[in-house]
């Protein structure tokens, strides 16, 4: 008997029809003799609506959050009323929805009175999306004859208290899953867990960051020793590029953990960047599949990294970033400037996407998201105040309106000329490359271009990926 962990994304649970599809998929896996752990996202759009309700509450817009709560109630009621019959199962779950949304209004009212939202209360509010969806999915499964039970993941997934972007406490999480979740699974129950959320050891709800349900799926798959993690989403698998940028995008039949990690880190929304982390060491295979096209086998993600003809397997991009440059002739040979710069950037809460240094040592540059760039530059200037006064460092500049383009593919290490091909293609298109970096795993090359050139750069490089990926 195999244990499968199945994570269903927002669109996959976003409508009554979609939820019926989810129930069919789980039912089929159970009929084939598998044990199934289900992890669900909030219904599509619900997390955004909840974030909106926090803002409305903080701004004193009581009517705004009350109406958001009412809309959420209508949407979740609709699923239950359409997909279950009158009776105890239905009335119990409707009562649960009522109770959760009453709490939602209470928490928003607290924010309204205070006039501001702490990160802790925001997480509690944003978490209602998954808490609601897990209840309705479990109820619809029970109606279909499956022995499903909804759980708040915080019972098992214990994290630190970095609200909004919490990190799991691995030891405690493993213990709780082993002692609390596995016995339930052995009794033949299908747990339907909330993705995206965890809890501090003292019981405060945390969230793992936007798109974090994939990560939750991997955490449960790893700690429940699953034979496979399946990420069910709204496309057929991991594709050669974002199908919304290029409709010619094709599904990659397989890709390695490292490759998909790079893709996700550099903007491919299909997976949360941390998803591979928990399953990597255990070698648990992962598949990305389409809830709306369940006969398609999707993309298999494992430790096999088979190079393709052109080496380039996929192209991805990140918008809304800035390139920060620290420059000065006096920097040559002064140790520690880069280290202190990166530390100051980290302390300002800015994640660095890529780093590049010219060999002259007269400058180095790195990329951060636009919304943290001002804070980062200020923190660096404060840190390097003496060097700036002595003019060892001439300045810290930020170039906004740029984007990062990344090509991913195993085999870049051993294949000469890949970078040449990439930059020749950019040259032919007259796209100026502002800075370049190669990923540490040597299966990606990233570079910075002007925002205006982004789409053209992706389309041009995507041609190279398409050359080596067969039409499915
Ligand atoms: P879910 O709600 O299931 O988690 P997401 O919207 O988070 O789904 O991720 C799926 C979306 O990711 C797809 O609809 C697609 O538009 C986008 N996407 C971006 N890059 C890629 C890629 N390389 N392969 C597949 N999908 C991608
Ligand atoms: N519901 C959360 C979000 O929208 C988590 C997820 O869907 O993965 O970010
Ligand atoms: Mg997602």
XYZ file of C-alpha atoms and ligand atoms in Angstrom:
509
model
C 0.000 0.000 0.000
C 1.376 3.391 -1.001
C 0.967 6.702 0.749
C 0.316 9.606 -1.592
C 0.303 13.231 -0.501
C -1.861 15.302 -2.808
C -1.872 19.072 -2.720
C -4.677 20.881 -4.532
C -4.161 24.538 -5.444
C -6.566 27.458 -5.376
C -8.128 26.934 -8.813
C -8.385 23.185 -8.148
C -10.709 23.920 -5.213
C -12.022 27.183 -6.652
C -15.504 26.111 -7.797
C -18.038 23.333 -7.176
C -17.026 21.675 -10.478
C -13.357 21.780 -9.544
C -14.024 20.301 -6.113
C -16.005 17.464 -7.723
C -12.897 16.777 -9.793
C -10.755 16.719 -6.659
C -13.081 14.214 -5.010
C -12.924 11.978 -8.089
C -9.126 12.067 -8.109
C -8.873 11.164 -4.426
C -11.583 8.540 -4.746
C -9.736 6.854 -7.596
C -6.452 6.803 -5.671
C -8.189 5.284 -2.642
C -9.986 2.721 -4.800
C -6.600 1.658 -6.156
C -5.553 0.871 -2.592
C -3.519 3.962 -1.711
C -3.521 5.914 1.499
C -4.033 9.584 0.718
C -3.114 12.741 2.601
C -4.823 15.794 1.135
C -3.487 19.334 1.491
C -5.620 22.175 0.167
C -5.178 25.826 -0.692
C -7.855 28.416 -0.135
C -10.406 28.722 -2.959
C -8.875 30.930 -5.668
C -9.010 34.614 -4.838
C -9.906 34.042 -1.188
C -6.437 34.771 0.250
C -6.366 38.057 -1.673
C -9.841 38.903 -0.374
C -8.754 38.167 3.203
C -5.658 40.344 2.842
C -8.025 43.014 1.539
C -10.197 42.610 4.634
C -7.185 43.235 6.890
C -6.531 46.465 4.996
C -10.173 47.466 5.118
C -10.276 46.859 8.854
C -7.084 48.827 9.496
C -8.441 51.696 7.427
C -11.647 51.783 9.458
C -13.776 50.458 6.616
C -16.166 48.279 8.608
C -18.604 47.938 5.755
C -15.730 46.671 3.563
C -14.683 43.741 5.732
C -18.262 42.838 6.645
C -19.141 42.612 2.996
C -15.977 40.580 2.244
C -16.954 38.150 4.996
C -20.487 37.860 3.643
C -19.186 37.144 0.131
C -16.899 34.438 1.506
C -19.840 32.892 3.309
C -21.957 32.872 0.135
C -19.162 31.309 -1.911
C -18.486 28.484 0.552
C -22.186 27.889 1.222
C -22.752 27.553 -2.508
C -20.309 24.653 -2.743
C -21.893 22.827 0.162
C -25.432 23.413 -1.031
C -24.599 22.205 -4.512
C -22.451 19.222 -3.626
C -24.042 17.732 -0.501
C -27.582 16.820 0.499
C -29.495 18.167 3.507
C -28.571 16.281 6.663
C -26.071 16.231 9.488
C -22.962 16.360 7.304
C -24.259 19.486 5.593
C -25.524 21.269 8.713
C -22.321 20.511 10.618
C -20.102 21.996 7.940
C -22.340 25.038 7.451
C -22.097 25.637 11.203
C -18.304 25.384 10.963
C -18.234 27.920 8.138
C -20.425 30.249 10.210
C -18.176 29.894 13.246
C -15.003 30.579 11.245
C -16.482 33.621 9.531
C -17.801 34.972 12.825
C -14.221 34.775 14.102
C -13.093 36.490 10.909
C -15.369 39.445 11.610
C -14.289 39.549 15.266
C -10.599 39.677 14.369
C -11.240 42.336 11.734
C -13.191 44.336 14.331
C -10.197 44.143 16.665
C -7.984 45.514 13.882
C -10.602 48.165 13.186
C -10.590 49.341 16.798
C -6.794 49.390 17.012
C -6.484 51.063 13.613
C -3.572 48.805 12.624
C -2.860 45.118 12.075
C 0.088 43.302 13.606
C 1.723 40.543 11.576
C 0.299 38.043 14.051
C -3.313 39.076 13.691
C -2.898 39.358 9.904
C -1.789 35.735 9.737
C -4.785 34.631 11.783
C -7.088 36.467 9.387
C -5.377 35.352 6.171
C -5.453 31.720 7.373
C -9.252 31.545 7.213
C -9.098 30.758 3.487
C -7.501 27.346 3.975
C -9.489 26.699 7.148
C -12.701 27.179 5.176
C -11.692 25.255 2.059
C -10.437 22.246 4.032
C -13.810 21.954 5.791
C -15.854 22.069 2.618
C -13.586 19.690 0.689
C -13.717 17.164 3.537
C -17.510 17.463 3.740
C -17.927 16.896 -0.011
C -15.630 13.879 0.237
C -17.691 12.448 3.069
C -20.800 12.959 0.986
C -19.098 10.878 -1.717
C -18.546 8.077 0.800
C -14.912 8.816 1.663
C -13.777 8.789 5.264
C -12.364 12.325 5.227
C -11.679 14.654 8.133
C -10.490 18.283 8.048
C -7.528 19.380 10.154
C -5.859 22.702 10.770
C -2.235 22.052 9.865
C -1.111 23.992 12.941
C -1.843 20.862 14.984
C 1.180 19.298 13.312
C 3.180 21.915 11.457
C 5.007 23.873 14.155
C 6.950 26.951 13.089
C 8.910 29.882 14.457
C 7.094 33.166 15.003
C 8.113 34.953 11.814
C 4.519 35.712 10.937
C 3.918 35.982 7.209
C 6.916 33.852 6.327
C 7.356 31.275 9.057
C 9.941 28.478 9.061
C 9.101 24.972 10.294
C 10.538 23.541 13.447
C 11.489 20.278 11.762
C 11.936 18.108 14.856
C 8.663 19.076 16.477
C 6.766 18.882 13.184
C 8.103 15.414 12.472
C 7.192 14.235 15.963
C 3.663 15.587 15.752
C 3.036 14.142 12.309
C 4.345 10.759 13.443
C 2.404 10.722 16.698
C -0.714 12.594 15.640
C -1.274 12.220 11.915
C 0.054 8.783 10.982
C -2.231 6.933 13.428
C -5.233 8.709 11.890
C -4.063 7.641 8.452
C -3.694 4.069 9.644
C -7.297 4.074 10.800
C -8.275 4.656 7.186
C -9.073 8.345 7.537
C -8.214 10.732 4.691
C -6.901 13.841 6.427
C -7.710 17.064 4.593
C -5.126 19.521 5.843
C -4.895 23.259 5.427
C -1.984 24.259 3.227
C -0.104 27.515 3.788
C -0.547 27.660 7.564
C 1.199 26.403 10.663
C 1.330 27.375 14.285
C 3.892 28.542 16.798
C 4.612 26.183 19.678
C 2.346 28.329 21.863
C -0.565 28.060 19.469
C -0.538 31.237 17.344
C -1.410 30.715 13.686
C 1.421 31.446 11.237
C 1.622 31.436 7.448
C 4.458 30.189 5.249
C 4.381 32.972 2.621
C 2.272 33.406 -0.516
C 1.923 30.248 -2.551
C 3.064 28.294 0.509
C 0.604 25.415 0.199
C 3.030 23.625 -2.115
C 5.598 23.831 0.662
C 3.030 22.472 3.142
C 2.381 19.566 0.789
C 6.088 18.759 0.723
C 6.430 19.048 4.505
C 3.600 16.572 5.036
C 4.825 14.265 2.267
C 8.311 14.125 3.771
C 7.273 13.612 7.368
C 4.614 11.053 6.571
C 7.147 9.118 4.458
C 4.960 9.398 1.391
C 5.801 7.445 -1.710
C 4.897 10.413 -3.881
C 3.922 14.070 -3.632
C 1.463 15.219 -6.251
C 0.920 18.927 -6.768
C -2.432 19.226 -8.503
C -2.811 22.561 -10.243
C -4.410 24.194 -13.295
C -1.785 23.402 -15.948
C -0.552 20.048 -17.275
C 2.820 20.261 -15.502
C 5.986 22.296 -15.288
C 6.328 23.993 -18.649
C 9.128 25.394 -20.764
C 7.955 28.865 -19.762
C 4.964 30.561 -18.197
C 2.117 29.748 -20.618
C 0.713 33.182 -19.901
C 3.818 34.741 -21.487
C 4.150 32.311 -24.397
C 1.253 30.107 -25.446
C 3.673 27.776 -27.208
C 4.943 26.587 -23.798
C 5.211 22.783 -23.571
C 5.059 20.447 -20.621
C 8.397 19.013 -19.508
C 7.879 15.265 -18.939
C 10.604 15.284 -16.276
C 12.924 17.656 -14.518
C 15.237 17.422 -11.526
C 14.736 18.813 -8.033
C 17.590 21.251 -8.579
C 16.286 22.471 -11.905
C 12.764 22.984 -10.651
C 14.156 24.678 -7.525
C 15.938 27.225 -9.725
C 12.835 27.724 -11.855
C 10.672 28.349 -8.816
C 13.255 30.631 -7.192
C 13.436 32.707 -10.356
C 9.744 33.276 -10.713
C 7.937 30.179 -12.071
C 4.772 30.472 -10.034
C 3.820 26.843 -10.595
C 5.747 25.828 -7.439
C 6.689 27.627 -4.242
C 10.506 27.962 -4.191
C 10.868 25.943 -0.995
C 8.793 22.993 -2.177
C 11.683 20.703 -3.005
C 13.543 21.314 0.256
C 11.720 18.812 2.518
C 11.498 15.988 -0.034
C 14.956 16.297 -1.572
C 16.955 14.303 0.979
C 14.356 11.595 1.217
C 14.248 11.359 -2.574
C 10.460 11.444 -2.610
C 9.330 11.854 -6.214
C 7.012 14.723 -6.973
C 4.602 15.174 -9.821
C 2.899 18.327 -11.015
C -0.446 17.445 -12.569
C -3.606 19.100 -13.839
C -6.792 18.681 -11.780
C -8.754 19.563 -14.915
C -6.947 17.032 -17.113
C -6.239 14.132 -14.758
C -5.326 11.597 -17.427
C -2.218 13.611 -18.334
C 0.781 12.250 -16.447
C 2.205 15.730 -15.805
C 5.820 16.408 -14.918
C 7.855 14.005 -12.834
C 10.364 15.727 -10.560
C 13.131 13.535 -9.187
C 16.903 13.492 -8.777
C 17.404 12.586 -12.422
C 18.695 15.535 -14.423
C 18.804 14.422 -18.033
C 20.344 17.083 -20.255
C 18.405 17.967 -23.400
C 19.810 18.806 -26.834
C 20.018 22.539 -26.345
C 20.667 22.143 -22.601
C 18.140 24.929 -21.978
C 14.957 23.373 -20.649
C 12.986 26.332 -19.431
C 12.957 30.096 -19.225
C 11.541 32.140 -16.423
C 11.497 35.727 -15.251
C 10.959 37.976 -12.258
C 9.440 41.438 -12.587
C 9.338 44.284 -10.115
C 12.959 44.042 -9.072
C 15.793 46.533 -8.695
C 19.496 46.230 -9.300
C 21.540 47.674 -6.429
C 25.144 48.591 -7.235
C 27.857 49.380 -4.695
C 30.770 51.031 -6.464
C 34.038 52.818 -5.743
C 37.652 52.646 -6.861
C 38.787 52.536 -3.241
C 36.987 49.223 -2.730
C 39.790 47.221 -4.334
C 41.332 45.032 -1.735
C 39.238 46.379 1.155
C 37.959 43.187 2.687
C 34.480 42.746 4.048
C 32.532 45.360 2.122
C 30.478 42.813 0.217
C 29.859 40.770 3.360
C 28.702 43.800 5.331
C 26.514 44.944 2.443
C 24.745 41.601 2.237
C 24.299 41.442 5.985
C 22.787 44.932 6.044
C 20.499 43.936 3.167
C 19.371 40.831 5.001
C 18.735 42.823 8.179
C 16.554 45.179 6.154
C 14.446 42.111 5.317
C 15.420 42.038 1.639
C 16.069 38.704 -0.062
C 18.806 38.741 -2.665
C 17.818 37.094 -5.936
C 21.150 37.221 -7.711
C 24.627 38.664 -7.199
C 27.198 39.688 -9.770
C 30.691 41.132 -9.403
C 32.871 42.571 -12.125
C 36.429 41.232 -11.980
C 37.821 44.721 -11.418
C 36.442 44.614 -7.866
C 35.382 48.205 -8.353
C 31.759 47.349 -8.017
C 29.355 44.585 -7.337
C 25.641 44.472 -7.806
C 22.692 42.405 -6.738
C 18.961 42.178 -7.255
C 16.194 42.657 -4.698
C 12.447 43.116 -4.991
C 11.253 46.684 -5.616
C 9.185 46.902 -2.477
C 12.242 46.535 -0.228
C 14.863 48.351 -2.277
C 14.662 51.739 -0.537
C 14.992 50.110 2.848
C 17.932 48.017 1.633
C 19.812 50.977 0.146
C 19.325 52.991 3.337
C 20.575 50.078 5.459
C 23.681 49.682 3.259
C 24.433 53.409 3.365
C 24.164 53.339 7.148
C 26.478 50.320 7.306
C 29.076 51.835 4.942
C 28.871 55.353 6.310
C 32.626 55.577 7.026
C 33.648 54.108 3.668
C 31.320 56.566 1.928
C 32.824 59.480 3.875
C 36.356 58.341 2.957
C 35.187 57.764 -0.635
C 36.424 54.187 -0.622
C 32.865 53.596 -1.698
C 31.516 56.199 -4.103
C 27.904 55.306 -3.850
C 25.064 52.839 -3.538
C 22.699 53.112 -6.496
C 19.457 51.394 -7.324
C 18.262 50.793 -10.843
C 14.522 50.172 -10.880
C 12.403 49.107 -13.850
C 14.550 46.070 -14.538
C 13.730 42.349 -14.616
C 15.620 39.109 -14.141
C 15.533 36.482 -16.874
C 16.724 32.960 -16.062
C 17.398 29.973 -18.266
C 17.447 26.608 -16.535
C 18.802 23.242 -17.599
C 21.072 20.551 -16.279
C 24.290 20.157 -18.181
C 25.228 23.832 -18.335
C 28.296 22.990 -16.293
C 29.724 20.538 -18.783
C 28.475 22.104 -21.984
C 30.564 24.915 -23.390
C 28.827 27.614 -25.316
C 25.441 27.691 -23.592
C 26.060 31.145 -22.162
C 27.416 32.178 -25.552
C 24.236 31.055 -27.251
C 22.060 32.849 -24.709
C 23.884 36.158 -24.999
C 24.257 35.950 -28.765
C 20.485 35.562 -28.915
C 20.137 38.674 -26.765
C 22.641 40.535 -28.938
C 20.762 39.577 -32.100
C 17.614 40.986 -30.553
C 19.518 44.134 -29.512
C 18.648 43.516 -25.894
C 21.162 45.049 -23.530
C 22.250 42.696 -20.740
C 22.893 44.753 -17.619
C 24.338 42.115 -15.244
C 24.908 38.365 -15.345
C 25.146 35.596 -12.747
C 25.379 31.843 -12.831
C 23.484 29.878 -10.188
C 25.558 27.979 -7.636
C 24.046 24.712 -8.829
C 25.384 25.528 -12.290
C 22.122 24.610 -13.887
C 20.928 28.155 -14.407
C 22.104 31.449 -15.846
C 20.355 34.634 -14.763
C 20.714 38.111 -16.109
C 19.186 41.527 -15.712
C 17.492 43.386 -18.575
C 15.453 46.529 -18.833
C 11.832 45.834 -17.917
C 10.758 46.939 -21.398
C 12.801 44.103 -22.954
C 11.592 41.352 -20.685
C 8.942 39.757 -22.813
C 11.100 39.787 -25.940
C 14.001 38.242 -24.023
C 11.825 35.426 -22.687
C 10.252 34.704 -26.074
C 13.642 34.618 -27.801
C 15.203 32.257 -25.279
C 12.086 30.145 -25.176
C 12.756 29.309 -28.812
C 15.963 27.596 -27.648
C 14.067 25.575 -25.050
C 11.401 24.549 -27.557
C 14.072 23.192 -29.900
C 14.824 20.390 -27.469
C 11.484 19.606 -25.865
C 9.305 17.290 -27.961
C 5.664 18.108 -28.533
C 3.761 15.861 -26.107
P -2.105 26.767 -7.681
O -3.230 27.654 -7.248
O -2.534 25.430 -8.160
O -1.009 26.699 -6.663
P -0.596 28.723 -9.190
O -1.413 29.780 -9.854
O 0.103 29.071 -7.935
O -1.533 27.451 -9.003
O 0.485 28.138 -10.221
C 0.080 27.655 -11.475
C 0.321 28.719 -12.539
O 1.733 28.940 -12.655
C -0.073 28.312 -13.923
O -1.437 28.577 -14.160
C 0.852 29.136 -14.820
O 0.212 30.271 -15.315
C 1.941 29.602 -13.889
N 3.309 29.276 -14.369
C 4.343 30.139 -14.393
N 5.444 29.557 -14.876
C 5.109 28.273 -15.175
C 5.838 27.155 -15.703
N 7.127 27.233 -16.036
N 5.172 26.003 -15.861
C 3.879 25.895 -15.534
N 3.140 26.912 -15.043
C 3.739 28.099 -14.847
N -3.731 30.503 -0.391
C -2.336 30.904 -0.307
C -2.026 31.954 -1.337
O -2.898 32.347 -2.114
C -1.399 29.747 -0.391
C -1.432 28.951 -1.677
O -2.417 29.016 -2.419
O -0.468 28.209 -1.913
O -0.939 32.453 -1.355
Mg 0.528 28.067 -6.137
